[in-house]
Amino acid sequence: LVQNMNDSRSIPTATSFRELAVSLLEHRRRELNNALRAAGRTEKVSFTHLIGYAISKAAGLHPAMTTSYLEVNGAPHRIPGGPVHLGIAVDVERKDGSRGLVVPVIRDAQSKSFAEFHATYEALVEKARGNKLMPDAFAGATMTLTNPGGLGTSASVPRLMPGQGCIIAVGAIHYPAAFADLSDDRLRELGIAKVMNVTSTYDHRVIQGAESGEFLRAVDDFLQGGERFYEDVFTSLGLV
């Protein structure tokens, strides 16, 4: 861990921020889980499942985000992006009570259906928390997703590891701070909706701000229902 953090300091990064409305995301996730329960199934769909899937699809459309930097004999090389091998940051509590972070990889995430993505994600997380993953499960990530929002963090600029193009951080889903003290009825009356910050921290040697911004816009478009995103999720899970 220390070596990785020290190595990350050598990467000249920049970060793009985007605030997303999440009303539709919340609504469709609720519908998905209600449909799964009605079908007598035990699966549950989390916000991270849907966001991670949207990120994978968006990165598939914007391969610049999986571009990486490599020095060969002292000369800089830009390694073109391609398959989305998505690292998933998993918080793990050790037997002594201390906490650590492991990052297993969903390979070719952009080519998976949502059902395949969901099953792979769940299997990796279960094995990670049971300390049952082999070393190759952590190798080869071209980008990483971390979700500090689950702990209430509103936005984050995480460290980028060598060999990866970008790391995406998802913040907490909440009402804008200026309206946090209002009642639910007053919020509805004013039309105030919950939002979520997503950041893209990227290697600025090989990825430019415009590319990062276009990628985040694509993530937003999917989560707002573009390209039949949720219809494809329902179909993939056999709920239509």
CSV table of C-alpha atoms in Angstrom, one decimal:
chain,number,residue,atom,x,y,z
A,1,LEU,CA,0.0,0.0,0.0
A,2,VAL,CA,2.8,2.4,0.9
A,3,GLN,CA,4.6,1.7,-2.4
A,4,ASN,CA,1.4,2.2,-4.4
A,5,MET,CA,0.7,5.5,-2.7
A,6,ASN,CA,4.3,6.7,-3.2
A,7,ASP,CA,4.2,5.7,-6.9
A,8,SER,CA,0.9,7.6,-7.4
A,9,ARG,CA,2.7,10.8,-6.5
A,10,SER,CA,4.7,10.6,-9.7
A,11,ILE,CA,1.5,10.9,-11.9
A,12,PRO,CA,0.5,14.5,-12.9
A,13,THR,CA,-3.3,14.3,-12.5
A,14,ALA,CA,-6.2,16.6,-13.1
A,15,THR,CA,-9.8,16.2,-11.9
A,16,SER,CA,-13.2,16.8,-13.5
A,17,PHE,CA,-16.3,17.3,-11.3
A,18,ARG,CA,-19.9,16.8,-12.4
A,19,GLU,CA,-23.0,17.1,-10.2
A,20,LEU,CA,-25.7,14.6,-11.2
A,21,ALA,CA,-29.4,14.7,-10.5
A,22,VAL,CA,-30.4,11.3,-9.0
A,23,SER,CA,-34.2,11.3,-8.9
A,24,LEU,CA,-34.6,8.9,-11.8
A,25,LEU,CA,-31.7,6.7,-10.6
A,26,GLU,CA,-33.4,6.4,-7.2
A,27,HIS,CA,-36.8,5.7,-8.7
A,28,ARG,CA,-35.6,3.1,-11.2
A,29,ARG,CA,-33.5,1.4,-8.6
A,30,ARG,CA,-36.5,1.1,-6.3
A,31,GLU,CA,-38.6,-0.3,-9.2
A,32,LEU,CA,-35.8,-2.9,-9.9
A,33,ASN,CA,-35.6,-4.1,-6.3
A,34,ASN,CA,-39.5,-4.2,-6.0
A,35,ALA,CA,-39.6,-6.3,-9.2
A,36,LEU,CA,-36.9,-8.7,-7.9
A,37,ARG,CA,-38.8,-9.2,-4.6
A,38,ALA,CA,-42.1,-9.7,-6.4
A,39,ALA,CA,-40.4,-12.4,-8.5
A,40,GLY,CA,-39.2,-14.1,-5.3
A,41,ARG,CA,-35.6,-13.4,-6.1
A,42,THR,CA,-32.9,-12.6,-3.5
A,43,GLU,CA,-30.7,-10.3,-5.7
A,44,LYS,CA,-30.5,-6.6,-4.8
A,45,VAL,CA,-29.4,-3.8,-7.0
A,46,SER,CA,-27.4,-1.1,-5.4
A,47,PHE,CA,-26.6,2.4,-6.6
A,48,THR,CA,-23.0,1.3,-7.1
A,49,HIS,CA,-24.1,-1.5,-9.4
A,50,LEU,CA,-26.0,0.9,-11.6
A,51,ILE,CA,-23.3,3.6,-11.5
A,52,GLY,CA,-20.5,1.2,-12.1
A,53,TYR,CA,-22.4,-0.2,-15.1
A,54,ALA,CA,-23.0,3.2,-16.5
A,55,ILE,CA,-19.3,4.1,-16.1
A,56,SER,CA,-18.3,0.9,-17.9
A,57,LYS,CA,-20.6,1.7,-20.8
A,58,ALA,CA,-19.5,5.3,-21.0
A,59,ALA,CA,-15.8,4.3,-21.0
A,60,GLY,CA,-16.5,1.8,-23.8
A,61,LEU,CA,-17.8,4.8,-25.8
A,62,HIS,CA,-14.8,7.0,-24.7
A,63,PRO,CA,-11.7,4.7,-24.9
A,64,ALA,CA,-9.5,7.7,-24.2
A,65,MET,CA,-10.4,7.2,-20.5
A,66,THR,CA,-8.6,3.9,-20.5
A,67,THR,CA,-5.5,5.3,-22.2
A,68,SER,CA,-2.3,4.8,-20.1
A,69,TYR,CA,1.2,6.2,-19.9
A,70,LEU,CA,4.3,4.1,-20.1
A,71,GLU,CA,8.0,4.9,-20.3
A,72,VAL,CA,10.1,2.6,-22.6
A,73,ASN,CA,13.9,3.1,-22.3
A,74,GLY,CA,13.2,6.6,-20.9
A,75,ALA,CA,10.9,7.6,-23.8
A,76,PRO,CA,7.2,8.5,-23.1
A,77,HIS,CA,4.6,6.3,-24.8
A,78,ARG,CA,0.8,6.7,-24.9
A,79,ILE,CA,-0.8,3.2,-24.7
A,80,PRO,CA,-4.2,3.4,-26.5
A,81,GLY,CA,-7.3,2.6,-24.5
A,82,GLY,CA,-9.4,-0.4,-25.2
A,83,PRO,CA,-11.2,-2.9,-23.0
A,84,VAL,CA,-12.6,-1.5,-19.8
A,85,HIS,CA,-11.1,-3.6,-17.0
A,86,LEU,CA,-12.8,-1.9,-14.1
A,87,GLY,CA,-11.2,-2.0,-10.6
A,88,ILE,CA,-13.7,-1.9,-7.8
A,89,ALA,CA,-12.4,-0.5,-4.5
A,90,VAL,CA,-13.7,-2.6,-1.7
A,91,ASP,CA,-13.3,-1.7,2.0
A,92,VAL,CA,-12.3,-4.7,4.0
A,93,GLU,CA,-12.2,-5.1,7.8
A,94,ARG,CA,-9.4,-7.3,9.0
A,95,LYS,CA,-9.6,-9.8,11.9
A,96,ASP,CA,-7.8,-7.4,14.2
A,97,GLY,CA,-10.4,-4.7,13.5
A,98,SER,CA,-8.2,-2.6,11.2
A,99,ARG,CA,-9.5,-1.6,7.7
A,100,GLY,CA,-7.9,-1.9,4.3
A,101,LEU,CA,-8.7,-1.4,0.7
A,102,VAL,CA,-8.5,-4.0,-2.1
A,103,VAL,CA,-9.3,-3.5,-5.7
A,104,PRO,CA,-10.4,-6.6,-7.6
A,105,VAL,CA,-11.1,-6.2,-11.4
A,106,ILE,CA,-14.2,-6.7,-13.5
A,107,ARG,CA,-12.6,-7.6,-16.9
A,108,ASP,CA,-14.2,-6.4,-20.1
A,109,ALA,CA,-16.9,-4.6,-18.2
A,110,GLN,CA,-18.0,-2.7,-21.2
A,111,SER,CA,-19.1,-5.9,-23.0
A,112,LYS,CA,-21.1,-7.4,-20.2
A,113,SER,CA,-24.9,-7.3,-19.8
A,114,PHE,CA,-26.0,-5.8,-16.5
A,115,ALA,CA,-26.8,-9.2,-15.1
A,116,GLU,CA,-23.3,-10.4,-15.9
A,117,PHE,CA,-21.8,-7.2,-14.5
A,118,HIS,CA,-23.9,-7.6,-11.3
A,119,ALA,CA,-23.0,-11.2,-10.8
A,120,THR,CA,-19.3,-10.6,-11.3
A,121,TYR,CA,-19.3,-7.6,-9.0
A,122,GLU,CA,-21.1,-9.5,-6.2
A,123,ALA,CA,-18.8,-12.5,-6.5
A,124,LEU,CA,-15.6,-10.4,-6.4
A,125,VAL,CA,-16.8,-8.4,-3.4
A,126,GLU,CA,-17.8,-11.6,-1.5
A,127,LYS,CA,-14.4,-13.1,-2.1
A,128,ALA,CA,-12.6,-9.9,-1.3
A,129,ARG,CA,-14.3,-9.6,2.1
A,130,GLY,CA,-13.6,-13.3,2.8
A,131,ASN,CA,-9.9,-12.9,1.7
A,132,LYS,CA,-10.4,-15.6,-1.0
A,133,LEU,CA,-9.1,-13.7,-4.1
A,134,MET,CA,-6.0,-14.8,-5.9
A,135,PRO,CA,-3.4,-12.2,-6.9
A,136,ASP,CA,-4.5,-12.2,-10.6
A,137,ALA,CA,-7.9,-10.9,-9.5
A,138,PHE,CA,-6.3,-7.6,-8.8
A,139,ALA,CA,-4.2,-7.2,-11.9
A,140,GLY,CA,-4.8,-5.4,-15.1
A,141,ALA,CA,-7.2,-2.6,-14.2
A,142,THR,CA,-7.4,0.2,-16.8
A,143,MET,CA,-9.6,2.4,-14.6
A,144,THR,CA,-11.0,2.2,-11.0
A,145,LEU,CA,-14.3,3.1,-9.3
A,146,THR,CA,-14.4,4.1,-5.7
A,147,ASN,CA,-17.5,5.0,-3.7
A,148,PRO,CA,-16.6,7.1,-0.6
A,149,GLY,CA,-20.2,8.4,-0.8
A,150,GLY,CA,-21.3,5.4,1.1
A,151,LEU,CA,-19.6,6.9,4.1
A,152,GLY,CA,-21.1,10.3,3.6
A,153,THR,CA,-18.2,11.9,1.6
A,154,SER,CA,-19.7,14.5,-0.8
A,155,ALA,CA,-16.8,14.5,-3.3
A,156,SER,CA,-13.4,13.0,-3.4
A,157,VAL,CA,-10.1,13.2,-5.4
A,158,PRO,CA,-8.5,9.8,-5.0
A,159,ARG,CA,-5.0,8.7,-5.9
A,160,LEU,CA,-4.4,7.3,-9.4
A,161,MET,CA,-2.3,4.2,-9.7
A,162,PRO,CA,0.4,3.8,-12.4
A,163,GLY,CA,-0.8,1.9,-15.5
A,164,GLN,CA,-4.3,3.3,-15.3
A,165,GLY,CA,-5.9,6.1,-17.1
A,166,CYS,CA,-8.4,7.4,-14.5
A,167,ILE,CA,-10.1,6.8,-11.2
A,168,ILE,CA,-13.8,7.6,-10.7
A,169,ALA,CA,-15.1,8.6,-7.3
A,170,VAL,CA,-18.8,8.7,-6.4
A,171,GLY,CA,-20.0,11.0,-3.6
A,172,ALA,CA,-23.0,10.8,-1.3
A,173,ILE,CA,-26.5,11.1,-2.6
A,174,HIS,CA,-28.0,14.1,-0.7
A,175,TYR,CA,-30.0,17.3,-1.0
A,176,PRO,CA,-27.9,20.4,-1.7
A,177,ALA,CA,-26.6,21.6,1.6
A,178,ALA,CA,-28.5,24.9,1.5
A,179,PHE,CA,-31.8,22.9,1.6
A,180,ALA,CA,-30.8,20.1,3.9
A,181,ASP,CA,-32.9,21.4,6.9
A,182,LEU,CA,-36.2,21.7,4.9
A,183,SER,CA,-39.0,19.1,5.4
A,184,ASP,CA,-39.7,16.6,2.7
A,185,ASP,CA,-43.0,18.4,1.9
A,186,ARG,CA,-41.2,21.7,1.5
A,187,LEU,CA,-38.6,20.2,-0.7
A,188,ARG,CA,-41.2,18.7,-2.9
A,189,GLU,CA,-43.0,22.0,-3.0
A,190,LEU,CA,-39.8,23.8,-4.1
A,191,GLY,CA,-38.9,21.1,-6.6
A,192,ILE,CA,-35.6,20.4,-4.9
A,193,ALA,CA,-34.1,17.1,-5.8
A,194,LYS,CA,-31.2,15.0,-4.5
A,195,VAL,CA,-27.8,15.3,-6.3
A,196,MET,CA,-24.6,13.3,-6.4
A,197,ASN,CA,-21.0,14.4,-7.3
A,198,VAL,CA,-18.9,12.3,-9.5
A,199,THR,CA,-15.2,13.0,-10.1
A,200,SER,CA,-12.9,11.8,-12.8
A,201,THR,CA,-9.2,12.0,-11.8
A,202,TYR,CA,-7.0,11.3,-14.8
A,203,ASP,CA,-3.4,11.1,-16.0
A,204,HIS,CA,-3.0,14.5,-17.7
A,205,ARG,CA,-0.1,13.3,-19.7
A,206,VAL,CA,-2.4,11.1,-21.9
A,207,ILE,CA,-6.0,12.3,-21.2
A,208,GLN,CA,-7.3,15.8,-21.6
A,209,GLY,CA,-10.0,17.7,-19.7
A,210,ALA,CA,-12.4,17.7,-22.6
A,211,GLU,CA,-12.2,13.9,-22.9
A,212,SER,CA,-12.8,13.5,-19.2
A,213,GLY,CA,-15.7,16.0,-19.3
A,214,GLU,CA,-17.3,14.2,-22.3
A,215,PHE,CA,-17.0,10.9,-20.5
A,216,LEU,CA,-18.7,12.2,-17.3
A,217,ARG,CA,-21.5,13.6,-19.6
A,218,ALA,CA,-22.0,10.2,-21.0
A,219,VAL,CA,-22.2,8.6,-17.5
A,220,ASP,CA,-24.8,11.3,-16.6
A,221,ASP,CA,-26.8,10.6,-19.8
A,222,PHE,CA,-27.0,6.9,-19.1
A,223,LEU,CA,-28.1,7.5,-15.5
A,224,GLN,CA,-30.8,9.9,-16.8
A,225,GLY,CA,-32.2,7.0,-18.9
A,226,GLY,CA,-30.4,7.7,-22.2
A,227,GLU,CA,-29.9,4.9,-24.7
A,228,ARG,CA,-32.6,2.8,-23.0
A,229,PHE,CA,-30.2,2.3,-20.1
A,230,TYR,CA,-32.8,1.1,-17.5
A,231,GLU,CA,-34.9,-0.8,-20.0
A,232,ASP,CA,-31.7,-2.8,-20.9
A,233,VAL,CA,-31.1,-3.4,-17.2
A,234,PHE,CA,-34.6,-4.7,-16.6
A,235,THR,CA,-34.4,-7.0,-19.7
A,236,SER,CA,-31.0,-8.3,-18.7
A,237,LEU,CA,-32.4,-9.3,-15.3
A,238,GLY,CA,-35.4,-11.0,-16.9
A,239,LEU,CA,-37.9,-8.6,-15.4
A,240,VAL,CA,-39.9,-7.8,-18.5
